[in-house]
Structure formats: structure tokens, C-alpha cells
Short mmCIF file of C-alpha atoms in Angstrom, two decimals:
data_model
loop_
_atom_site.label_atom_id
_atom_site.label_comp_id
_atom_site.label_asym_id
_atom_site.label_seq_id
_atom_site.Cartn_x
_atom_site.Cartn_y
_atom_site.Cartn_z
CA MET A 8 -53.88 25.62 39.35
CA ILE A 9 -52.78 23.03 36.84
CA ALA A 10 -49.96 25.31 35.69
CA LYS A 11 -48.80 25.77 39.31
CA ASP A 12 -48.75 22.02 39.92
CA HIS A 13 -46.81 21.50 36.72
CA ASN A 14 -44.27 24.18 37.67
CA ARG A 15 -43.86 22.67 41.14
CA LYS A 16 -43.18 19.22 39.67
CA TRP A 17 -40.76 20.73 37.18
CA PHE A 18 -38.88 22.55 39.98
CA LEU A 19 -38.64 19.37 42.08
CA ASN A 20 -37.38 17.40 39.09
CA ARG A 21 -34.73 20.05 38.45
CA ARG A 22 -33.73 20.11 42.13
CA PHE A 23 -33.17 16.38 42.35
CA ALA A 24 -31.64 16.27 38.87
CA SER A 25 -28.84 18.54 40.13
CA LYS A 26 -27.61 15.65 42.28
CA MET A 27 -27.40 13.28 39.33
CA PRO A 28 -24.03 12.43 37.78
CA THR A 29 -25.09 13.17 34.21
CA GLY A 30 -26.48 16.20 32.42
CA ASP A 31 -28.59 14.19 29.98
CA PHE A 32 -32.09 15.55 29.52
CA GLU A 33 -33.71 12.16 30.07
CA ARG A 34 -32.37 12.13 33.63
CA GLU A 35 -33.36 15.72 34.32
CA MET A 36 -37.02 15.34 33.41
CA GLN A 37 -38.85 12.05 33.99
CA PRO A 38 -42.59 12.71 34.26
CA THR A 39 -44.48 9.66 35.38
CA ASN A 40 -47.54 10.12 33.18
CA ARG A 41 -47.62 8.12 29.97
CA ASN A 42 -49.64 9.57 27.12
CA MET A 43 -50.31 6.49 24.96
CA ASN A 44 -51.47 2.91 25.55
CA ILE A 45 -50.43 0.01 23.32
CA TRP A 46 -53.40 0.41 20.99
CA GLN A 47 -52.69 4.11 20.52
CA LEU A 48 -49.01 3.41 19.88
CA MET A 49 -49.96 0.96 17.15
CA CYS A 50 -52.58 3.26 15.61
CA PHE A 51 -50.08 6.10 15.47
CA SER A 52 -47.24 3.98 14.07
CA ALA A 53 -49.29 1.99 11.53
CA LEU A 54 -49.00 4.80 8.97
CA SER A 55 -45.27 4.06 8.77
CA ALA A 56 -45.84 0.62 7.23
CA PRO A 57 -47.47 1.59 3.88
CA LEU A 58 -45.16 4.60 3.54
CA ALA A 59 -42.11 2.38 4.13
CA MET A 60 -43.43 -0.26 1.74
CA VAL A 61 -43.55 2.17 -1.18
CA GLY A 62 -40.36 3.90 -0.01
CA PHE A 63 -38.47 0.58 -0.04
CA ALA A 64 -39.82 -0.21 -3.52
CA VAL A 65 -38.77 3.22 -4.79
CA VAL A 66 -35.22 2.66 -3.56
CA SER A 67 -34.85 -1.02 -4.46
CA PHE A 68 -37.10 -1.96 -7.40
CA VAL A 69 -38.38 1.12 -9.22
CA PRO A 70 -35.05 2.46 -10.61
CA THR A 71 -34.10 -0.89 -12.16
CA PHE A 72 -37.65 -1.39 -13.48
CA TYR A 73 -37.67 1.95 -15.30
CA ALA A 74 -34.07 1.59 -16.47
CA ILE A 75 -34.26 -1.97 -17.80
CA ASP A 76 -37.89 -3.04 -18.20
CA MET A 77 -39.10 0.33 -19.45
CA GLY A 78 -35.89 0.92 -21.45
CA ILE A 79 -34.98 4.41 -20.16
CA GLY A 80 -31.40 3.45 -19.29
CA LEU A 81 -29.38 3.28 -16.08
CA GLY A 82 -27.55 6.57 -16.52
CA LEU A 83 -30.67 8.65 -17.19
CA VAL A 84 -32.68 6.98 -14.42
CA GLY A 85 -29.80 7.52 -12.02
CA MET A 86 -29.68 11.24 -12.84
CA ILE A 87 -33.46 11.59 -12.36
CA PHE A 88 -33.41 9.88 -8.97
CA MET A 89 -30.33 11.84 -7.88
CA PHE A 90 -32.10 15.09 -8.73
CA GLY A 91 -35.10 13.88 -6.73
CA ARG A 92 -32.95 13.40 -3.64
CA PHE A 93 -31.39 16.86 -3.95
CA PHE A 94 -34.88 18.29 -4.54
CA ASP A 95 -35.92 16.65 -1.26
CA VAL A 96 -33.06 18.33 0.59
CA PHE A 97 -34.63 21.73 -0.17
CA THR A 98 -38.33 20.84 0.14
CA ASP A 99 -37.99 19.12 3.54
CA PRO A 100 -36.89 22.22 5.50
CA LEU A 101 -39.34 24.46 3.62
CA ILE A 102 -42.35 22.24 4.35
CA GLY A 103 -41.18 21.78 7.94
CA ALA A 104 -41.03 25.52 8.55
CA LEU A 105 -44.42 26.09 6.89
CA SER A 106 -45.95 23.29 8.93
CA ASP A 107 -44.74 24.87 12.17
CA GLN A 108 -46.32 28.19 11.19
CA THR A 109 -49.72 26.78 10.19
CA ARG A 110 -52.56 27.94 12.44
CA GLY A 111 -55.95 26.28 12.89
CA LYS A 112 -58.27 24.41 15.24
CA TRP A 113 -56.64 21.10 14.27
CA GLY A 114 -53.13 22.32 15.03
CA PRO A 115 -50.24 22.86 12.58
CA ARG A 116 -49.88 19.25 11.35
CA LEU A 117 -53.19 17.63 10.36
CA PRO A 118 -54.11 20.15 7.61
CA TRP A 119 -50.89 19.32 5.77
CA MET A 120 -51.50 15.57 6.07
CA VAL A 121 -55.07 15.86 4.80
CA VAL A 122 -54.08 18.04 1.82
CA ALA A 123 -51.07 15.86 0.89
CA PHE A 124 -52.90 12.52 1.25
CA PRO A 125 -54.58 12.46 -2.23
CA GLY A 126 -51.31 13.47 -3.89
CA VAL A 127 -49.42 10.63 -2.20
CA ILE A 128 -52.05 8.13 -3.39
CA LEU A 129 -52.10 9.49 -6.95
CA PHE A 130 -48.35 9.72 -7.56
CA ALA A 131 -47.56 6.41 -5.84
CA TRP A 132 -50.06 4.73 -8.16
CA LEU A 133 -48.66 6.45 -11.27
CA LEU A 134 -45.11 5.56 -10.23
CA LEU A 135 -45.80 1.89 -9.56
CA THR A 136 -48.23 1.27 -12.45
CA PRO A 137 -46.91 3.25 -15.44
CA PRO A 138 -48.47 2.83 -18.88
CA GLN A 139 -46.46 1.15 -21.59
CA ASN A 140 -43.65 2.98 -23.40
CA VAL A 141 -43.22 5.85 -20.96
CA GLY A 142 -40.09 7.95 -21.17
CA PRO A 143 -37.81 9.98 -18.90
CA VAL A 144 -40.20 12.98 -18.82
CA TYR A 145 -42.95 10.80 -17.31
CA LEU A 146 -40.56 9.38 -14.71
CA PHE A 147 -39.21 12.84 -13.84
CA CYS A 148 -42.69 14.31 -13.31
CA VAL A 149 -44.04 11.33 -11.38
CA ILE A 150 -41.07 10.84 -9.05
CA SER A 151 -40.91 14.60 -8.37
CA GLY A 152 -44.62 14.67 -7.51
CA TYR A 153 -44.35 11.58 -5.34
CA LEU A 154 -41.38 12.91 -3.34
CA LEU A 155 -43.03 16.31 -2.89
CA PHE A 156 -46.33 14.96 -1.58
CA VAL A 157 -44.68 12.29 0.59
CA THR A 158 -42.57 15.02 2.19
CA ALA A 159 -45.66 17.19 2.72
CA PHE A 160 -47.39 14.25 4.44
CA ASP A 161 -44.53 12.60 6.32
CA VAL A 162 -42.83 15.66 7.83
CA PRO A 163 -45.98 16.79 9.69
CA TYR A 164 -46.86 13.20 10.62
CA SER A 165 -43.41 12.44 12.02
CA SER A 166 -43.37 15.84 13.76
CA ILE A 167 -46.44 14.79 15.74
CA GLY A 168 -44.36 11.83 16.92
CA LEU A 169 -41.80 14.25 18.34
CA GLU A 170 -44.43 16.29 20.21
CA ILE A 171 -47.06 13.78 21.27
CA SER A 172 -45.55 12.47 24.50
CA PRO A 173 -44.34 14.35 27.60
CA HIS A 174 -42.59 11.22 28.88
CA VAL A 175 -38.91 10.91 27.98
CA HIS A 176 -38.79 7.11 27.84
CA GLU A 177 -42.12 6.89 26.02
CA ARG A 178 -40.51 8.84 23.19
CA SER A 179 -38.06 5.95 22.75
CA VAL A 180 -40.95 3.47 22.87
CA LEU A 181 -42.79 5.45 20.21
CA ALA A 182 -39.69 5.70 18.00
CA GLY A 183 -39.12 1.96 18.39
CA THR A 184 -42.74 1.09 17.57
CA LYS A 185 -42.62 3.31 14.50
CA ALA A 186 -39.38 1.63 13.41
CA VAL A 187 -40.98 -1.82 13.72
CA PHE A 188 -43.85 -0.80 11.43
CA GLN A 189 -41.36 0.65 8.96
CA ILE A 190 -39.55 -2.67 8.91
CA ILE A 191 -42.86 -4.50 8.42
CA GLY A 192 -43.52 -2.32 5.39
CA ALA A 193 -40.03 -2.93 3.98
CA LEU A 194 -40.32 -6.68 4.54
CA GLY A 195 -43.71 -6.68 2.83
CA ALA A 196 -42.28 -4.88 -0.20
CA SER A 197 -39.35 -7.30 -0.41
CA ALA A 198 -41.67 -10.32 -0.12
CA VAL A 199 -44.13 -9.32 -2.86
CA PRO A 200 -41.82 -10.09 -5.83
CA ILE A 201 -41.08 -13.51 -4.32
CA LEU A 202 -44.75 -14.31 -3.68
CA VAL A 203 -46.07 -12.93 -6.98
CA GLY A 204 -43.23 -14.42 -9.01
CA VAL A 205 -44.46 -13.17 -12.41
CA GLY A 206 -42.15 -10.27 -13.14
CA MET A 207 -41.39 -6.88 -11.69
CA GLN A 208 -44.24 -5.06 -13.44
CA ALA A 209 -46.86 -7.33 -11.86
CA SER A 210 -45.07 -7.11 -8.50
CA LEU A 211 -45.12 -3.30 -8.53
CA ALA A 212 -48.80 -3.33 -9.54
CA THR A 213 -49.53 -5.62 -6.57
CA LEU A 214 -47.65 -3.25 -4.25
CA ALA A 215 -49.67 -0.33 -5.62
CA THR A 216 -52.94 -2.17 -4.90
CA ILE A 217 -51.85 -3.03 -1.35
CA PHE A 218 -50.86 0.59 -0.78
CA LEU A 219 -54.16 1.85 -2.17
CA VAL A 220 -55.99 -0.19 0.50
CA SER A 221 -53.60 -0.03 3.47
CA PHE A 222 -52.69 3.67 3.39
CA PRO A 223 -56.25 5.03 3.83
CA ALA A 224 -56.95 2.35 6.47
CA ALA A 225 -53.83 3.34 8.42
CA LEU A 226 -54.74 7.02 8.17
CA ALA A 227 -58.22 6.23 9.54
CA LEU A 228 -56.67 4.44 12.53
CA PHE A 229 -54.40 7.42 13.11
CA LEU A 230 -57.25 9.95 12.99
CA LEU A 231 -59.62 7.91 15.14
CA TRP A 232 -57.39 6.66 17.96
CA SER A 233 -54.11 8.55 18.11
CA PRO A 234 -54.01 11.13 20.90
CA ARG A 235 -53.79 14.76 19.85
CA HIS A 236 -51.03 17.12 20.85
CA ILE A 237 -51.82 20.82 20.93
CA GLY A 238 -48.46 22.52 21.16
CA ALA A 239 -47.70 25.98 22.41
CA SER A 240 -48.84 28.61 19.94
CA ARG A 241 -48.44 31.96 21.63
CA GLY A 242 -45.34 32.91 19.64
CA ALA A 243 -45.45 35.24 16.66
CA ARG A 244 -45.18 33.95 13.12
CA THR A 245 -41.65 33.72 11.77
CA THR A 246 -40.13 33.27 8.32
CA ALA A 247 -38.82 29.90 7.17
CA TRP A 248 -35.26 31.23 7.36
CA ALA A 249 -35.80 32.38 10.95
CA SER A 250 -37.20 28.97 11.88
CA TRP A 251 -34.15 27.17 10.49
CA ARG A 252 -31.79 29.64 12.14
CA ASN A 253 -33.53 29.21 15.50
CA CYS A 254 -33.08 25.43 15.23
CA LEU A 255 -29.47 25.56 14.09
CA LYS A 256 -28.41 27.99 16.78
CA GLN A 257 -29.10 25.32 19.41
CA SER A 258 -25.77 23.62 20.12
CA ALA A 259 -27.55 20.45 21.28
CA PHE A 260 -29.19 20.11 17.86
CA ARG A 261 -25.92 20.80 16.03
CA ARG A 262 -24.23 18.08 18.09
CA LEU A 263 -27.03 15.66 17.26
CA MET A 264 -26.74 16.48 13.56
CA PHE A 265 -22.99 15.86 13.60
CA VAL A 266 -23.44 12.42 15.18
CA PHE A 267 -26.48 11.53 13.07
CA PHE A 268 -24.93 12.60 9.75
CA THR A 269 -21.68 10.75 10.45
CA VAL A 270 -23.42 7.52 11.49
CA GLN A 271 -25.81 7.70 8.52
CA ALA A 272 -22.89 8.18 6.13
CA ALA A 273 -21.16 5.12 7.61
CA ASN A 274 -24.35 3.08 7.30
CA ALA A 275 -24.88 4.24 3.72
CA MET A 276 -21.47 2.97 2.69
CA THR A 277 -21.95 -0.42 4.32
CA VAL A 278 -25.51 -1.06 3.14
CA GLY A 279 -24.92 0.48 -0.28
CA LEU A 280 -21.95 -1.83 -0.93
CA LEU A 281 -23.49 -4.98 0.59
CA VAL A 282 -24.49 -6.35 -2.82
CA LEU A 283 -20.95 -5.95 -4.19
CA PHE A 284 -19.48 -7.42 -1.00
CA VAL A 285 -21.66 -10.55 -1.18
CA ARG A 286 -20.97 -10.99 -4.88
CA HIS A 287 -17.22 -10.44 -4.94
CA VAL A 288 -15.93 -11.18 -1.44
CA LEU A 289 -18.35 -13.87 -0.33
CA GLN A 290 -18.63 -14.96 -3.98
CA ALA A 291 -22.26 -15.99 -3.49
CA PRO A 292 -24.47 -13.65 -5.55
CA GLU A 293 -27.46 -15.90 -4.96
CA MET A 294 -27.29 -15.01 -1.24
CA VAL A 295 -27.84 -11.24 -1.68
CA GLY A 296 -31.56 -11.40 -0.93
CA GLN A 297 -31.04 -13.60 2.11
CA MET A 298 -28.44 -11.25 3.58
CA PHE A 299 -30.76 -8.26 3.26
CA LEU A 300 -33.52 -10.32 4.87
CA MET A 301 -31.26 -11.18 7.82
CA LEU A 302 -30.39 -7.52 8.26
CA LEU A 303 -34.06 -6.42 8.22
CA LEU A 304 -35.19 -9.15 10.62
CA ALA A 305 -32.48 -8.27 13.13
CA THR A 306 -33.47 -4.62 12.87
CA ALA A 307 -36.99 -5.51 14.01
CA LEU A 308 -36.05 -8.06 16.67
CA PHE A 309 -33.60 -5.83 18.55
CA VAL A 310 -35.87 -2.79 18.94
CA PRO A 311 -36.99 -3.76 22.51
CA LEU A 312 -33.38 -4.26 23.65
CA TRP A 313 -32.27 -0.74 22.75
CA VAL A 314 -35.45 0.84 24.13
CA LEU A 315 -35.06 -0.92 27.49
CA LEU A 316 -31.32 -0.23 27.61
CA SER A 317 -31.88 3.47 26.97
CA LYS A 318 -34.10 3.59 30.04
CA ARG A 319 -31.31 2.04 32.15
CA ILE A 320 -28.19 3.87 30.97
CA GLY A 321 -29.56 6.83 28.99
CA LYS A 322 -30.03 7.42 25.29
CA ARG A 323 -26.60 8.88 24.59
CA HIS A 324 -24.68 6.01 26.19
CA THR A 325 -26.97 3.42 24.56
CA TRP A 326 -26.23 4.94 21.18
CA ALA A 327 -22.49 4.93 21.90
CA LEU A 328 -22.67 1.22 22.82
CA ALA A 329 -24.44 0.43 19.54
CA VAL A 330 -21.87 2.42 17.55
CA LEU A 331 -18.95 0.58 19.18
CA SER A 332 -20.66 -2.81 18.75
CA CYS A 333 -21.22 -2.13 15.06
CA THR A 334 -17.55 -1.20 14.69
CA ALA A 335 -16.47 -4.56 16.12
CA ILE A 336 -18.90 -6.41 13.84
CA LEU A 337 -17.68 -4.56 10.76
CA LEU A 338 -14.07 -5.41 11.56
CA ALA A 339 -15.05 -9.10 11.45
CA SER A 340 -15.87 -8.66 7.74
CA TYR A 341 -12.11 -8.53 7.05
CA SER A 342 -12.00 -12.26 7.87
CA ILE A 343 -14.73 -13.14 5.34
CA GLY A 344 -13.64 -15.41 2.53
CA ALA A 345 -15.34 -17.17 -0.33
CA ASN A 346 -18.47 -19.08 0.82
CA ASP A 347 -18.16 -18.09 4.51
CA VAL A 348 -21.94 -17.95 4.52
CA MET A 349 -22.54 -18.52 8.25
CA LEU A 350 -20.10 -15.78 9.24
CA MET A 351 -21.70 -13.41 6.74
CA ARG A 352 -25.16 -14.18 8.11
CA THR A 353 -23.90 -13.43 11.62
CA ILE A 354 -22.40 -10.13 10.47
CA CYS A 355 -25.66 -9.11 8.77
CA LEU A 356 -27.63 -9.96 11.91
CA GLY A 357 -25.23 -7.89 14.00
CA LEU A 358 -25.34 -4.95 11.59
CA GLY A 359 -29.14 -4.97 11.61
CA ALA A 360 -29.22 -5.15 15.42
CA CYS A 361 -26.95 -2.09 15.75
CA MET A 362 -28.45 -0.05 12.93
CA THR A 363 -31.88 -0.14 14.54
CA CYS A 364 -30.41 1.82 17.44
CA ASP A 365 -29.09 4.33 14.89
CA ALA A 366 -32.72 4.86 13.86
CA ILE A 367 -34.39 4.96 17.28
CA MET A 368 -32.02 7.00 19.43
CA PRO A 369 -31.63 10.12 17.23
CA THR A 370 -35.42 10.34 16.79
CA SER A 371 -35.99 10.01 20.54
CA ILE A 372 -33.20 12.48 21.39
CA LEU A 373 -34.61 14.94 18.85
CA ALA A 374 -38.00 14.69 20.59
CA ASP A 375 -36.26 15.66 23.85
CA ILE A 376 -34.61 18.65 22.18
CA VAL A 377 -37.93 19.72 20.64
CA ALA A 378 -39.68 19.48 24.02
CA GLN A 379 -37.03 21.65 25.67
CA ASP A 380 -36.97 24.28 22.92
CA GLU A 381 -40.74 24.53 22.42
CA ARG A 382 -41.20 24.96 26.17
CA ARG A 383 -38.85 27.96 26.04
CA ALA A 384 -39.94 29.39 22.68
CA GLY A 385 -43.68 28.99 23.23
CA HIS A 386 -44.55 27.93 19.67
CA PRO A 387 -44.13 24.78 17.49
CA ARG A 388 -40.72 23.99 16.03
CA ALA A 389 -40.86 20.20 15.69
CA ALA A 390 -41.35 20.11 11.91
CA SER A 391 -38.46 22.51 11.30
CA TYR A 392 -36.17 20.37 13.43
CA LEU A 393 -37.34 17.15 11.80
CA ALA A 394 -37.06 18.51 8.27
CA LEU A 395 -33.46 19.62 8.85
CA LYS A 396 -32.71 16.15 10.23
CA ASN A 397 -34.32 14.55 7.16
CA ALA A 398 -32.27 16.75 4.86
CA ALA A 399 -29.09 15.71 6.65
CA SER A 400 -30.10 12.06 6.35
CA LYS A 401 -30.68 12.33 2.60
CA MET A 402 -27.38 14.13 2.06
CA ALA A 403 -25.62 11.46 4.12
CA PHE A 404 -26.95 8.73 1.84
CA VAL A 405 -26.01 10.60 -1.33
CA ALA A 406 -22.51 11.81 -0.44
CA PRO A 407 -20.82 8.45 0.33
CA MET A 408 -22.02 6.90 -2.92
CA GLY A 409 -20.59 9.89 -4.72
CA ILE A 410 -17.21 8.98 -3.21
CA ALA A 411 -17.17 5.18 -3.03
CA PHE A 412 -18.55 4.35 -6.48
CA PRO A 413 -16.26 6.69 -8.47
CA VAL A 414 -13.19 5.43 -6.58
CA LEU A 415 -14.17 1.80 -7.17
CA GLY A 416 -14.62 2.63 -10.84
CA LEU A 417 -11.24 4.39 -10.94
CA PHE A 418 -9.61 1.23 -9.60
CA GLY A 419 -11.29 -0.78 -12.33
CA PHE A 420 -13.32 -2.82 -9.88
CA ASP A 421 -15.97 -3.76 -12.42
CA GLN A 422 -13.32 -5.13 -14.74
CA ALA A 423 -11.16 -6.82 -12.12
CA GLY A 424 -14.06 -8.28 -10.16
CA ALA A 425 -13.02 -10.67 -7.40
CA GLY A 426 -9.76 -11.68 -8.99
CA SER A 427 -7.54 -8.98 -7.50
CA SER A 428 -6.76 -8.64 -3.79
CA GLU A 429 -5.92 -4.97 -4.35
CA HIS A 430 -9.37 -4.23 -5.68
CA LEU A 431 -11.04 -6.24 -2.94
CA GLY A 432 -9.04 -4.24 -0.42
CA VAL A 433 -10.52 -1.01 -1.81
CA LEU A 434 -14.01 -2.50 -1.54
CA LEU A 435 -13.36 -3.59 2.06
CA PHE A 436 -12.08 -0.12 2.94
CA PHE A 437 -15.36 1.50 1.87
CA PHE A 438 -17.55 -1.32 3.19
CA ALA A 439 -15.93 -1.60 6.63
CA GLY A 440 -12.70 0.37 7.10
CA LEU A 441 -13.90 3.94 6.57
CA PRO A 442 -17.25 3.30 8.35
CA CYS A 443 -15.29 2.00 11.35
CA VAL A 444 -13.18 5.16 11.46
CA LEU A 445 -16.31 7.33 11.30
CA ARG A 446 -18.03 5.30 14.03
CA LEU A 447 -15.04 5.45 16.37
CA ALA A 448 -14.98 9.23 16.02
CA VAL A 449 -18.70 9.35 16.84
CA ALA A 450 -18.34 7.00 19.83
CA GLY A 451 -15.58 9.16 21.30
CA PHE A 452 -17.76 12.25 20.92
CA LEU A 453 -20.81 10.59 22.50
CA LEU A 454 -18.86 9.36 25.52
CA ARG A 455 -17.46 12.81 26.31
CA LYS A 456 -19.33 15.37 28.38
CA SER A 457 -19.48 17.60 25.30
CA GLY A 458 -21.71 14.96 23.69
CA ASP A 459 -24.62 15.97 25.94
CA PHE A 460 -27.83 16.90 24.07
CA THR A 461 -29.36 19.18 26.69
CA ILE A 462 -30.40 22.71 25.74
CA HIS A 463 -29.01 24.95 28.47
CA ALA A 464 -30.59 28.19 29.56
CA HIS A 465 -27.92 30.40 27.99
CA SER A 466 -28.59 28.90 24.53
CA ALA A 467 -32.33 29.49 24.62
#
């Protein structure tokens, strides 16, 4: 009886959706039942904060600490962390496919989280509180273990976020709430060195202690009060390769990956070169920390705007608006001169406001794609989809730096510094010019009919 009622509602939604002017999935299916209240949203998303706190430290503080304070050297540390990122590109899809195929009374996700949890705790502690006089072998083993166990925990956890709600708009709310907690974690990590103020080693040890307490507490909240999703499981087991192929054959997912990878690459260039831009164009190296703080704060503050706007005009058009807005903001950086601090603050606020949409919309759209495909396939695929998306994200953040930094070095940027307009022009091209070109291409794609992310019957 329940199945018949569900099918009747689905048919009526499809019938009325045929009269709508857009083919977007969020306008085809709008169930009225919400799955999560505010407390459940917070309990689910709270896990993102401690994970983001350590993740931010690993990106921002840990490489310099091991290279300089521990004396391993910049070149060797850079190679170790680069290998870790490429290692992640292969482990993400593998763990995602295995997670989808896991069978048990608790579903395909929780067993992975429970098994990976001790490893995350152990390797995060070893990474943030190393003994004295460690070498590159220690760093290689610890960072590899940390990335492996974090992937084994986070891919299943984030996959639950794709599956947990049947409500299209609630998926955007969930993605936005999760993004806010991630920003809270990043802000906490950035604030600890300022508050502790006794060196990076003590700051990292403080972060490790906070993580040791907050991560188990957040996991307890998740297990006690987050609603459970039991996905379809009638399908036969498949190989990892078959899982990836099934995901990649969906044209809607390929379109999403094209847009997501391109936007992430543009963001990687801008954020990755922000330090150099502030130092050599703004000529205010003491303002680097403040500019990152402005960017992070704007990222958190503008989450509700994009979530509400996506409900009004659709996710695809909301994302296109954010992409075009970011393009206009980046173009304003060409007018930055020495000590134009207020203009630079405004640009960082604008960048943060737009980049939060780049985080929320692809996650919410991916949840829509997963819901459509799992309904047709009859078995879980969320982790495979998410892992492929994560792999694309990590490649997007590696590839631009492999282009921008060598070219800047070829032009002798380090030697010329801020004294040459030619060299500053090269920096501006990678900071703003090329990202604007990439974003305009993405905006044009999103605004066309071909930018629709619906899985049609013939592609099932």
C-alpha cells in the first residue's frame, strides 16, 4: 500500500512537471516530507568540524612545520605531500566502490566509519605530535596512513549525506549546514596558533588534543541522533570497475564533473596564489592572515543566501549566478594597487561568498543524481559517485599548481618580486585572468539546456 501511494505521488509529480519550463530534477520531484529537523541536521554535520580542523592544519601548517621546524626540507616535504594527493586519487574511488558493495544490518556505510575511526585518531595524533628528530620516512608513513583512514571514514560518511533525504531542497540545506561546520573547523584551526602563541609545535599539539576530544563526541552525536537511511539493496554485487563505469556512463554525472572540475581548478589558482598576490601586488604581507579570515567568514555567512536562492530559481541557475558574480569580482583585482587594503578586503569577501556556492551546489546536485540513479538501479551507488567527485576535486587542486608555479618560476618571479610590471602581469593572469576564462566557459554551459543534470530514462 505504501509503495502504491509512493508511485501515485511520483506519477502526479511527473505529470505536472511536464508542464514546467525547465528539465531540472529539482523541479520534477519535490516531495513535501522533510527527513531531518534542526537538531538532526546539526548532529549529522558536526562530524565535519573536527575533520575540517585537522584537514586545514594538514594543508596550511603541517608541511611548513615538517619542512622548517623538523628540518626535512621544502622539496622533500612537497614531494611527500604530492604523492599523498595522488595516492588519494586512487584510494577514493576504490573505497567508494567497496563501501557501496558492503552488506550488513547497519547498511553499507557505518561499518566503514567504525573500522576507520581508530585509525583516523591514531594517525592524526602521530601527524600533529611527532617525536623529536623525525625524518622523511616517518612523515611518509604517517601522512599516508592519515589520508587512507580519513578517506575510509569520510567517503562513507559523506555518502550518507547524499542518500539521507528524499527532499530535493533539504539536500541543499544539508550541504549548506555541513559546509558551515567545515568552516567552523577551519576557523578553529586558524585561530589556535594565534591564541596559543608559543610556536607551531605547541599549536599543533593543542589541535591534536582538541581533535582527540571533539571527534569522538561528534561521532557519538551522529550515531545517536542522525536519521538512518537504508538504501535499495536488491541489486547483485558488482566489481569496483563496474561501479565506476556505471557512474561515468551517466551523462548528467559527466556534465557535473566537467563543471565541478573546471570551477575547482579556477578556485585553486586564485586561493593558491592569494599569498603571493597580497605580498607582491597589495604589498602588504602582514595582511595575508586577515585576507584569508575575510574569505572564510564570507564563506560561512553567505550559505543561507545560496540555499534559499536555489529553492527559488533552481540549483543550476544559482550556481551559474555565483560563477558569473565571482568572475566580476576577480576582474576587479586588476585595479588593485599597493596598499589598496579596503578594496582587497571587499574582493576577499566577494570571493568567499561565491566560493561557498561552489561547495554547496555540486554536492546537492550530486545527491539528486544519486537519488535518480539508485531508484533505477536498485542498489547503493552514492559512495562510488562521491569518491569519483573527490578524486576530481583533488586532481583539480593539484593540476593548476603544476602549471602556475613552474611558469611563475620560469619568468623569474621570485627574483623580480614586485618590481616588474611584466612579472606582476603573469601573476594576475593566473590569479584572475585564467580563472575568469574558465568560469565564463562554465557559466555558458550551465545556462544552456545541455547543462541540465537530470538522468533521462534512455541513459539508465
